[in-house]
Tab-separated table of C-alpha atoms in Angstrom:
chain	number	residue	atom	x	y	z
A	1	UNK	CA	1.812	119.830	61.114
A	2	UNK	CA	1.490	118.369	57.568
A	3	UNK	CA	-0.532	115.229	57.084
A	4	UNK	CA	1.300	111.966	56.409
A	5	UNK	CA	1.784	111.249	52.726
A	6	UNK	CA	-0.720	108.734	51.307
A	7	UNK	CA	0.333	107.615	47.802
A	8	UNK	CA	-3.010	105.979	47.036
A	9	UNK	CA	-4.672	109.397	47.062
A	10	UNK	CA	-2.670	110.290	43.970
A	11	UNK	CA	-3.892	107.360	41.878
A	12	UNK	CA	-6.376	108.498	39.213
A	13	UNK	CA	-9.973	107.522	39.926
A	14	UNK	CA	-10.412	105.686	36.620
A	15	UNK	CA	-7.338	103.576	37.433
A	16	UNK	CA	-8.529	102.787	40.974
A	17	UNK	CA	-11.826	101.615	39.501
A	18	UNK	CA	-10.413	98.974	37.160
A	19	UNK	CA	-9.726	95.456	38.474
A	20	UNK	CA	-6.485	93.549	38.160
A	21	UNK	CA	-6.436	91.168	35.198
A	22	UNK	CA	-8.250	87.996	36.190
A	23	UNK	CA	-5.702	86.020	34.188
A	24	UNK	CA	-2.641	87.463	35.920
A	25	UNK	CA	-4.341	87.404	39.300
A	26	UNK	CA	-4.941	83.680	38.948
A	27	UNK	CA	-1.470	82.926	37.628
A	28	UNK	CA	0.165	84.528	40.628
A	29	UNK	CA	-0.922	81.289	42.317
A	30	UNK	CA	0.908	79.207	39.681
A	31	UNK	CA	4.273	80.889	40.226
A	32	UNK	CA	6.681	78.641	42.084
A	33	UNK	CA	4.636	75.448	41.671
A	34	UNK	CA	6.419	72.502	40.083
A	35	UNK	CA	5.162	70.007	37.478
A	36	UNK	CA	2.183	72.157	36.495
A	37	UNK	CA	0.643	71.574	33.066
A	38	UNK	CA	-0.458	74.993	31.889
A	39	UNK	CA	-3.513	75.356	29.674
A	40	UNK	CA	-3.652	78.971	30.701
A	41	UNK	CA	-1.360	81.404	28.927
A	42	UNK	CA	-2.659	82.400	25.478
A	43	UNK	CA	0.660	82.010	23.723
A	44	UNK	CA	1.825	79.648	20.967
A	45	UNK	CA	4.145	76.912	22.194
A	46	UNK	CA	5.998	77.059	18.876
A	47	UNK	CA	9.263	78.966	18.640
A	48	UNK	CA	9.218	81.826	16.140
A	49	UNK	CA	10.287	80.268	12.796
A	50	UNK	CA	14.027	80.505	12.182
A	51	UNK	CA	13.864	82.648	9.036
A	52	UNK	CA	11.918	85.287	10.995
A	53	UNK	CA	14.388	85.243	13.880
A	54	UNK	CA	17.215	85.405	11.360
A	55	UNK	CA	15.709	88.561	9.856
A	56	UNK	CA	15.861	90.181	13.293
A	57	UNK	CA	19.472	89.061	13.748
A	58	UNK	CA	20.414	90.353	10.303
A	59	UNK	CA	18.790	93.700	11.081
A	60	UNK	CA	21.037	93.988	14.136
A	61	UNK	CA	24.094	92.983	12.133
A	62	UNK	CA	23.329	95.707	9.601
A	63	UNK	CA	23.031	98.271	12.372
A	64	UNK	CA	19.271	98.725	11.948
A	65	UNK	CA	18.880	100.101	15.469
A	66	UNK	CA	17.372	103.564	15.022
A	67	UNK	CA	13.918	105.091	15.031
A	68	UNK	CA	11.459	104.589	12.204
A	69	UNK	CA	8.643	106.849	11.072
A	70	UNK	CA	5.943	107.171	13.727
A	71	UNK	CA	3.731	105.202	11.348
A	72	UNK	CA	6.349	102.442	11.018
A	73	UNK	CA	8.574	101.236	8.182
A	74	UNK	CA	6.992	102.088	4.840
A	75	UNK	CA	8.153	98.735	3.419
A	76	UNK	CA	6.251	96.910	6.187
A	77	UNK	CA	3.149	99.046	5.682
A	78	UNK	CA	3.269	98.305	1.954
A	79	UNK	CA	3.532	94.576	2.638
A	80	UNK	CA	0.633	94.786	5.118
A	81	UNK	CA	-1.471	96.679	2.572
A	82	UNK	CA	-0.886	93.953	-0.012
A	83	UNK	CA	-1.586	91.156	2.491
A	84	UNK	CA	-4.777	92.693	3.902
A	85	UNK	CA	-6.178	93.253	0.414
A	86	UNK	CA	-5.325	89.690	-0.594
A	87	UNK	CA	-6.566	87.985	2.574
A	88	UNK	CA	-9.440	90.209	3.710
A	89	UNK	CA	-10.521	92.012	0.540
A	90	UNK	CA	-9.929	95.501	1.921
A	91	UNK	CA	-7.582	98.069	0.350
A	92	UNK	CA	-5.618	100.562	2.478
A	93	UNK	CA	-3.165	103.274	1.474
A	94	UNK	CA	0.146	102.271	3.118
A	95	UNK	CA	1.263	105.893	3.296
A	96	UNK	CA	-1.683	107.260	5.275
A	97	UNK	CA	-4.054	104.495	6.398
A	98	UNK	CA	-1.784	102.029	8.239
A	99	UNK	CA	-0.028	102.436	11.605
A	100	UNK	CA	2.466	99.968	13.099
A	101	UNK	CA	1.929	99.593	16.866
A	102	UNK	CA	3.557	97.792	19.776
A	103	UNK	CA	1.228	94.823	19.553
A	104	UNK	CA	-2.517	94.844	18.954
A	105	UNK	CA	-2.977	95.826	22.604
A	106	UNK	CA	-1.366	99.206	21.969
A	107	UNK	CA	-3.314	99.589	18.725
A	108	UNK	CA	-6.573	99.004	20.605
A	109	UNK	CA	-5.579	101.494	23.302
A	110	UNK	CA	-4.718	104.090	20.657
A	111	UNK	CA	-8.074	103.530	18.972
A	112	UNK	CA	-9.975	104.025	22.234
A	113	UNK	CA	-8.049	107.160	23.169
A	114	UNK	CA	-8.388	108.598	19.662
A	115	UNK	CA	-12.177	108.293	19.453
A	116	UNK	CA	-13.649	108.405	22.975
A	117	UNK	CA	-14.975	111.559	24.584
A	118	UNK	CA	-15.907	111.300	28.282
A	119	UNK	CA	-19.185	109.413	28.631
A	120	UNK	CA	-19.178	107.830	25.156
A	121	UNK	CA	-20.498	104.271	25.246
A	122	UNK	CA	-18.508	101.483	23.585
A	123	UNK	CA	-20.326	98.204	22.961
A	124	UNK	CA	-18.425	94.912	23.037
A	125	UNK	CA	-19.296	91.222	23.353
A	126	UNK	CA	-18.581	88.977	26.357
A	127	UNK	CA	-16.894	86.648	27.217
A	128	UNK	CA	-14.015	88.628	25.763
A	129	UNK	CA	-10.353	89.478	26.082
A	130	UNK	CA	-9.730	91.053	29.455
A	131	UNK	CA	-8.450	94.447	28.258
A	132	UNK	CA	-11.487	95.761	26.350
A	133	UNK	CA	-13.604	97.014	29.229
A	134	UNK	CA	-10.666	98.507	31.215
A	135	UNK	CA	-9.316	100.081	28.017
A	136	UNK	CA	-12.604	101.886	27.446
A	137	UNK	CA	-12.733	103.021	31.075
A	138	UNK	CA	-9.159	104.317	31.005
A	139	UNK	CA	-10.127	106.466	28.021
A	140	UNK	CA	-13.061	107.856	30.093
A	141	UNK	CA	-15.652	105.930	28.095
A	142	UNK	CA	-18.446	103.645	29.290
A	143	UNK	CA	-18.069	99.947	28.429
A	144	UNK	CA	-21.346	98.218	27.489
A	145	UNK	CA	-21.246	94.403	27.362
A	146	UNK	CA	-23.438	92.183	25.182
A	147	UNK	CA	-23.472	88.531	26.276
A	148	UNK	CA	-22.754	85.653	23.884
A	149	UNK	CA	-24.158	82.181	24.506
A	150	UNK	CA	-22.612	78.731	24.159
A	151	UNK	CA	-25.673	77.498	22.247
A	152	UNK	CA	-24.908	80.131	19.578
A	153	UNK	CA	-21.272	79.062	19.355
A	154	UNK	CA	-20.367	82.249	21.259
A	155	UNK	CA	-21.110	84.419	18.241
A	156	UNK	CA	-22.913	87.746	18.699
A	157	UNK	CA	-26.169	88.746	17.070
A	158	UNK	CA	-27.169	91.996	15.424
A	159	UNK	CA	-30.346	92.010	17.520
A	160	UNK	CA	-28.383	91.840	20.783
A	161	UNK	CA	-26.102	94.658	19.667
A	162	UNK	CA	-29.002	96.856	18.587
A	163	UNK	CA	-30.740	96.301	21.927
A	164	UNK	CA	-27.676	97.777	23.676
A	165	UNK	CA	-27.520	100.953	21.564
A	166	UNK	CA	-28.380	104.287	23.206
A	167	UNK	CA	-27.922	107.912	22.102
A	168	UNK	CA	-24.455	107.778	23.761
A	169	UNK	CA	-23.267	104.758	21.758
A	170	UNK	CA	-20.237	105.584	19.633
A	171	UNK	CA	-18.474	102.373	18.641
A	172	UNK	CA	-18.711	98.603	18.556
A	173	UNK	CA	-15.755	96.298	19.311
A	174	UNK	CA	-15.647	92.883	17.630
A	175	UNK	CA	-13.082	90.103	18.136
A	176	UNK	CA	-13.563	87.026	15.963
A	177	UNK	CA	-12.256	84.393	16.300
A	178	UNK	CA	-12.690	85.235	19.965
A	179	UNK	CA	-10.418	84.926	22.955
A	180	UNK	CA	-11.483	83.069	25.173
A	181	UNK	CA	-14.227	81.075	23.451
A	182	UNK	CA	-12.990	80.418	19.910
A	183	UNK	CA	-16.313	81.744	18.639
A	184	UNK	CA	-16.532	82.936	15.035
A	185	UNK	CA	-19.048	84.770	12.854
A	186	UNK	CA	-20.864	83.912	9.626
A	187	UNK	CA	-21.118	86.411	6.786
A	188	UNK	CA	-24.915	86.581	7.043
A	189	UNK	CA	-24.914	87.811	10.645
A	190	UNK	CA	-22.011	90.187	10.002
A	191	UNK	CA	-24.050	91.763	7.187
A	192	UNK	CA	-26.860	92.384	9.684
A	193	UNK	CA	-24.404	93.883	12.189
A	194	UNK	CA	-22.965	96.106	9.448
A	195	UNK	CA	-26.469	97.353	8.647
A	196	UNK	CA	-27.045	98.159	12.341
A	197	UNK	CA	-23.710	100.003	12.539
A	198	UNK	CA	-24.516	102.083	9.460
A	199	UNK	CA	-28.073	102.867	10.567
A	200	UNK	CA	-26.941	104.009	14.030
A	201	UNK	CA	-23.754	105.685	12.758
A	202	UNK	CA	-21.422	103.516	14.840
A	203	UNK	CA	-17.703	103.143	14.323
A	204	UNK	CA	-16.539	99.507	14.414
A	205	UNK	CA	-13.204	98.362	15.856
A	206	UNK	CA	-12.438	94.819	14.725
A	207	UNK	CA	-9.630	92.828	16.389
A	208	UNK	CA	-8.722	89.995	14.016
A	209	UNK	CA	-5.529	88.713	15.644
A	210	UNK	CA	-6.735	85.082	15.443
A	211	UNK	CA	-8.075	85.237	11.870
A	212	UNK	CA	-5.381	82.963	10.394
A	213	UNK	CA	-6.270	80.353	13.013
A	214	UNK	CA	-9.723	79.695	11.540
A	215	UNK	CA	-10.297	75.954	11.206
A	216	UNK	CA	-13.596	75.695	9.325
A	217	UNK	CA	-15.406	77.957	6.901
A	218	UNK	CA	-14.318	81.353	5.665
A	219	UNK	CA	-13.103	84.154	7.868
A	220	UNK	CA	-14.934	87.361	6.966
A	221	UNK	CA	-13.814	90.791	8.112
A	222	UNK	CA	-16.631	93.251	8.691
A	223	UNK	CA	-14.365	95.873	7.087
A	224	UNK	CA	-14.863	94.123	3.744
A	225	UNK	CA	-18.661	94.443	3.760
A	226	UNK	CA	-20.554	97.193	1.897
A	227	UNK	CA	-20.330	100.612	3.557
A	228	UNK	CA	-17.949	99.451	6.273
A	229	UNK	CA	-14.367	100.236	5.235
A	230	UNK	CA	-14.921	103.937	5.906
A	231	UNK	CA	-16.308	103.279	9.419
A	232	UNK	CA	-14.016	100.467	10.579
A	233	UNK	CA	-10.680	100.351	12.390
A	234	UNK	CA	-9.093	97.040	11.402
A	235	UNK	CA	-6.605	95.676	13.969
A	236	UNK	CA	-4.236	92.779	13.408
A	237	UNK	CA	-0.773	91.588	14.335
A	238	UNK	CA	1.891	88.904	14.244
A	239	UNK	CA	1.806	87.306	17.707
A	240	UNK	CA	-0.547	84.382	17.121
A	241	UNK	CA	-0.218	83.427	13.447
A	242	UNK	CA	3.588	83.605	13.402
A	243	UNK	CA	4.367	82.753	17.072
A	244	UNK	CA	5.879	86.212	17.571
A	245	UNK	CA	4.374	87.256	20.913
A	246	UNK	CA	7.622	88.676	22.304
A	247	UNK	CA	8.273	90.819	19.233
A	248	UNK	CA	5.263	93.008	20.173
A	249	UNK	CA	4.176	94.009	16.681
A	250	UNK	CA	0.641	94.851	15.639
A	251	UNK	CA	-1.015	97.286	13.272
A	252	UNK	CA	-4.112	99.345	12.661
A	253	UNK	CA	-5.726	100.113	9.313
A	254	UNK	CA	-8.529	102.599	8.854
A	255	UNK	CA	-9.703	105.978	7.595
A	256	UNK	CA	-6.746	108.335	7.348
A	257	UNK	CA	-8.297	110.868	9.732
A	258	UNK	CA	-8.547	108.245	12.485
A	259	UNK	CA	-5.119	106.749	11.779
A	260	UNK	CA	-3.701	110.281	11.962
A	261	UNK	CA	-5.377	110.778	15.355
A	262	UNK	CA	-3.991	107.467	16.598
A	263	UNK	CA	-0.528	108.381	15.326
A	264	UNK	CA	-0.593	111.665	17.271
A	265	UNK	CA	-1.029	109.702	20.511
A	266	UNK	CA	1.481	107.032	19.475
A	267	UNK	CA	4.181	109.620	18.680
A	268	UNK	CA	4.022	111.030	22.213
A	269	UNK	CA	3.943	107.646	23.969
A	270	UNK	CA	5.736	104.868	22.101
A	271	UNK	CA	7.122	107.053	19.272
A	272	UNK	CA	7.508	103.947	17.082
A	273	UNK	CA	7.633	100.181	17.305
A	274	UNK	CA	11.045	98.505	17.476
A	275	UNK	CA	12.747	98.569	14.083
A	276	UNK	CA	14.201	95.110	14.741
A	277	UNK	CA	10.713	93.689	15.353
A	278	UNK	CA	9.433	95.484	12.267
A	279	UNK	CA	12.148	93.874	10.152
A	280	UNK	CA	11.164	90.473	11.521
A	281	UNK	CA	7.490	91.183	10.803
A	282	UNK	CA	8.342	92.089	7.224
A	283	UNK	CA	9.974	88.674	6.762
A	284	UNK	CA	6.978	86.978	8.390
A	285	UNK	CA	4.391	88.617	6.181
A	286	UNK	CA	6.402	87.959	3.026
A	287	UNK	CA	7.435	84.357	3.627
A	288	UNK	CA	5.675	83.028	6.731
A	289	UNK	CA	2.463	81.560	5.310
A	290	UNK	CA	3.737	77.947	5.204
A	291	UNK	CA	4.701	78.206	8.885
A	292	UNK	CA	1.235	79.474	9.771
A	293	UNK	CA	-0.463	76.655	7.881
A	294	UNK	CA	1.673	74.052	9.628
A	295	UNK	CA	0.979	75.496	13.088
A	296	UNK	CA	-2.747	75.771	12.346
A	297	UNK	CA	-2.949	72.075	11.455
A	298	UNK	CA	-1.256	71.147	14.728
A	299	UNK	CA	-3.742	73.332	16.618
A	300	UNK	CA	-6.609	71.626	14.759
A	301	UNK	CA	-5.475	68.171	15.939
A	302	UNK	CA	-5.120	69.404	19.510
A	303	UNK	CA	-8.508	71.134	19.374
A	304	UNK	CA	-10.257	67.979	18.213
A	305	UNK	CA	-8.672	65.951	21.012
A	306	UNK	CA	-9.302	68.356	23.897
A	307	UNK	CA	-12.919	69.097	22.930
A	308	UNK	CA	-13.720	65.380	22.607
A	309	UNK	CA	-12.026	64.733	25.950
A	310	UNK	CA	-14.025	67.400	27.784
A	311	UNK	CA	-17.284	66.118	26.331
A	312	UNK	CA	-16.439	62.525	27.354
A	313	UNK	CA	-15.777	63.784	30.882
A	314	UNK	CA	-19.240	65.331	31.025
A	315	UNK	CA	-18.068	68.940	30.680
A	316	UNK	CA	-19.942	70.206	27.598
A	317	UNK	CA	-17.586	71.980	25.215
A	318	UNK	CA	-18.494	73.528	21.880
A	319	UNK	CA	-16.110	73.020	18.962
A	320	UNK	CA	-14.249	76.323	18.495
A	321	UNK	CA	-14.006	77.237	14.821
A	322	UNK	CA	-11.004	79.479	15.450
A	323	UNK	CA	-8.240	80.553	17.892
A	324	UNK	CA	-6.514	78.042	20.193
A	325	UNK	CA	-8.937	78.044	23.133
A	326	UNK	CA	-11.480	75.524	24.377
A	327	UNK	CA	-14.189	76.853	26.695
A	328	UNK	CA	-15.819	73.929	28.516
A	329	UNK	CA	-18.815	74.395	30.787
A	330	UNK	CA	-18.118	73.229	34.354
A	331	UNK	CA	-21.515	74.067	35.882
A	332	UNK	CA	-22.334	70.370	36.397
A	333	UNK	CA	-19.512	70.191	38.959
A	334	UNK	CA	-21.418	72.501	41.289
A	335	UNK	CA	-18.321	74.677	41.621
A	336	UNK	CA	-17.808	78.266	40.528
A	337	UNK	CA	-15.211	78.898	37.839
A	338	UNK	CA	-12.534	80.246	40.160
A	339	UNK	CA	-13.073	77.557	42.804
A	340	UNK	CA	-12.906	74.849	40.123
A	341	UNK	CA	-9.713	76.292	38.635
A	342	UNK	CA	-7.983	76.736	41.998
A	343	UNK	CA	-8.899	73.227	43.184
A	344	UNK	CA	-7.808	71.705	39.861
A	345	UNK	CA	-4.467	73.459	40.179
A	346	UNK	CA	-3.958	72.478	43.814
A	347	UNK	CA	-5.084	68.868	43.489
A	348	UNK	CA	-3.924	67.895	39.986
A	349	UNK	CA	-1.498	70.662	38.974
A	350	UNK	CA	-3.424	71.644	35.836
A	351	UNK	CA	-3.687	75.396	35.266
A	352	UNK	CA	-6.694	76.835	33.417
A	353	UNK	CA	-8.224	80.311	33.597
A	354	UNK	CA	-11.604	80.797	35.320
A	355	UNK	CA	-14.200	81.880	32.783
A	356	UNK	CA	-15.316	84.699	35.062
A	357	UNK	CA	-12.027	86.465	34.326
A	358	UNK	CA	-13.501	87.282	30.908
A	359	UNK	CA	-16.642	88.926	32.216
A	360	UNK	CA	-19.830	87.749	33.961
A	361	UNK	CA	-20.938	85.875	30.822
A	362	UNK	CA	-17.917	83.597	31.246
A	363	UNK	CA	-18.870	82.371	34.719
A	364	UNK	CA	-19.440	78.611	34.725
A	365	UNK	CA	-16.738	78.000	32.109
A	366	UNK	CA	-12.949	77.542	31.941
A	367	UNK	CA	-10.569	78.859	29.309
A	368	UNK	CA	-8.205	76.067	28.303
A	369	UNK	CA	-5.486	76.983	25.818
A	370	UNK	CA	-4.488	74.076	23.592
A	371	UNK	CA	-1.326	75.789	22.331
A	372	UNK	CA	0.756	73.117	24.039
A	373	UNK	CA	1.864	69.636	23.026
A	374	UNK	CA	-0.686	66.885	22.444
A	375	UNK	CA	1.136	64.756	25.010
A	376	UNK	CA	0.718	67.484	27.647
A	377	UNK	CA	-2.964	67.888	26.733
A	378	UNK	CA	-3.527	64.129	27.076
A	379	UNK	CA	-1.936	64.118	30.532
A	380	UNK	CA	-3.936	67.194	31.549
A	381	UNK	CA	-7.197	65.536	30.514
A	382	UNK	CA	-6.344	62.427	32.541
A	383	UNK	CA	-5.769	64.683	35.544
A	384	UNK	CA	-9.072	66.523	34.964
A	385	UNK	CA	-10.815	63.131	34.925
A	386	UNK	CA	-9.241	62.209	38.276
A	387	UNK	CA	-10.201	65.600	39.678
A	388	UNK	CA	-13.837	65.141	38.699
A	389	UNK	CA	-13.976	61.669	40.212
A	390	UNK	CA	-12.450	62.889	43.485
A	391	UNK	CA	-14.790	65.874	43.749
A	392	UNK	CA	-17.907	63.856	42.921
A	393	UNK	CA	-17.225	61.513	45.830
């Protein structure tokens, strides 16, 4: 008699081994609750600017509903090439060195699958965006985390990276400004990291999705430093700077051999990004800079308020130089990150993400997204104050 069918036996081992997203796991609790102030979802509260939405509508009206090249619209790649050279100081051939992807998340996945052989080690810094470690594992690589510290502004050091390098190390993943900490990097330390990458023959994958949301100082891409353009995959997109999360448009720039390898995977999975979203992205990159500047200034005001509020409440919070995340330390409460976040949600209806969702280095912190109105942030901080008073008693 045949055995009963057990579907779980058919799930691939590398998929069984990865955890559910700590962000989504926590926000399952939020669903169905009323009057919650969310400082959780990493998404702009601004509506995509009208002229960008209009470009998408006009594309539909013109019947622009077919496939594009696997690499994406050439006109968009040309505009990206011009923008990246102007803003980051790196030149890419739009015909062969740029690939349009379905968001930066797909671009990162393509990069991992294009370069990783089973057992290759990929170094990344924590706390970090939740998909990096699982993405490496799904490509049969070995994720290797390097911890960043609050006292360093959550930047990463060349010395810490070099200490993690082994003969199996193949690539280094950087994300600055960082989700969830808002940490950024200075040119001097990036030069040291570039020297380490060159000396150990590492590829670098740099995710710069928050680069336009840099509040102080210059944003430097490691791809622009000496000897790095030929060993760097530069990832960027439109979700954060232009409030275009739902359009799902990102891109990768890099050596043509690697972009070709990424395109081979992309053509058999996604085929191409939506032409309507690509048309909208073209409008954004050509005419969206004033919108980005206006949104960034609003984020700056909110950042200054929420960081000052956390510090007044006795929850030490460094001033993020980029992104739209505050990352206060809640260790003084005596609660773990998840317990603090769950209690805060249950008692005061304020939703934040436990820092542990972003790796062990994030334990003892909360990720609080300030991409919501200043009025909502003020109310949330009042509620956090009440929560702390109640739980100190």
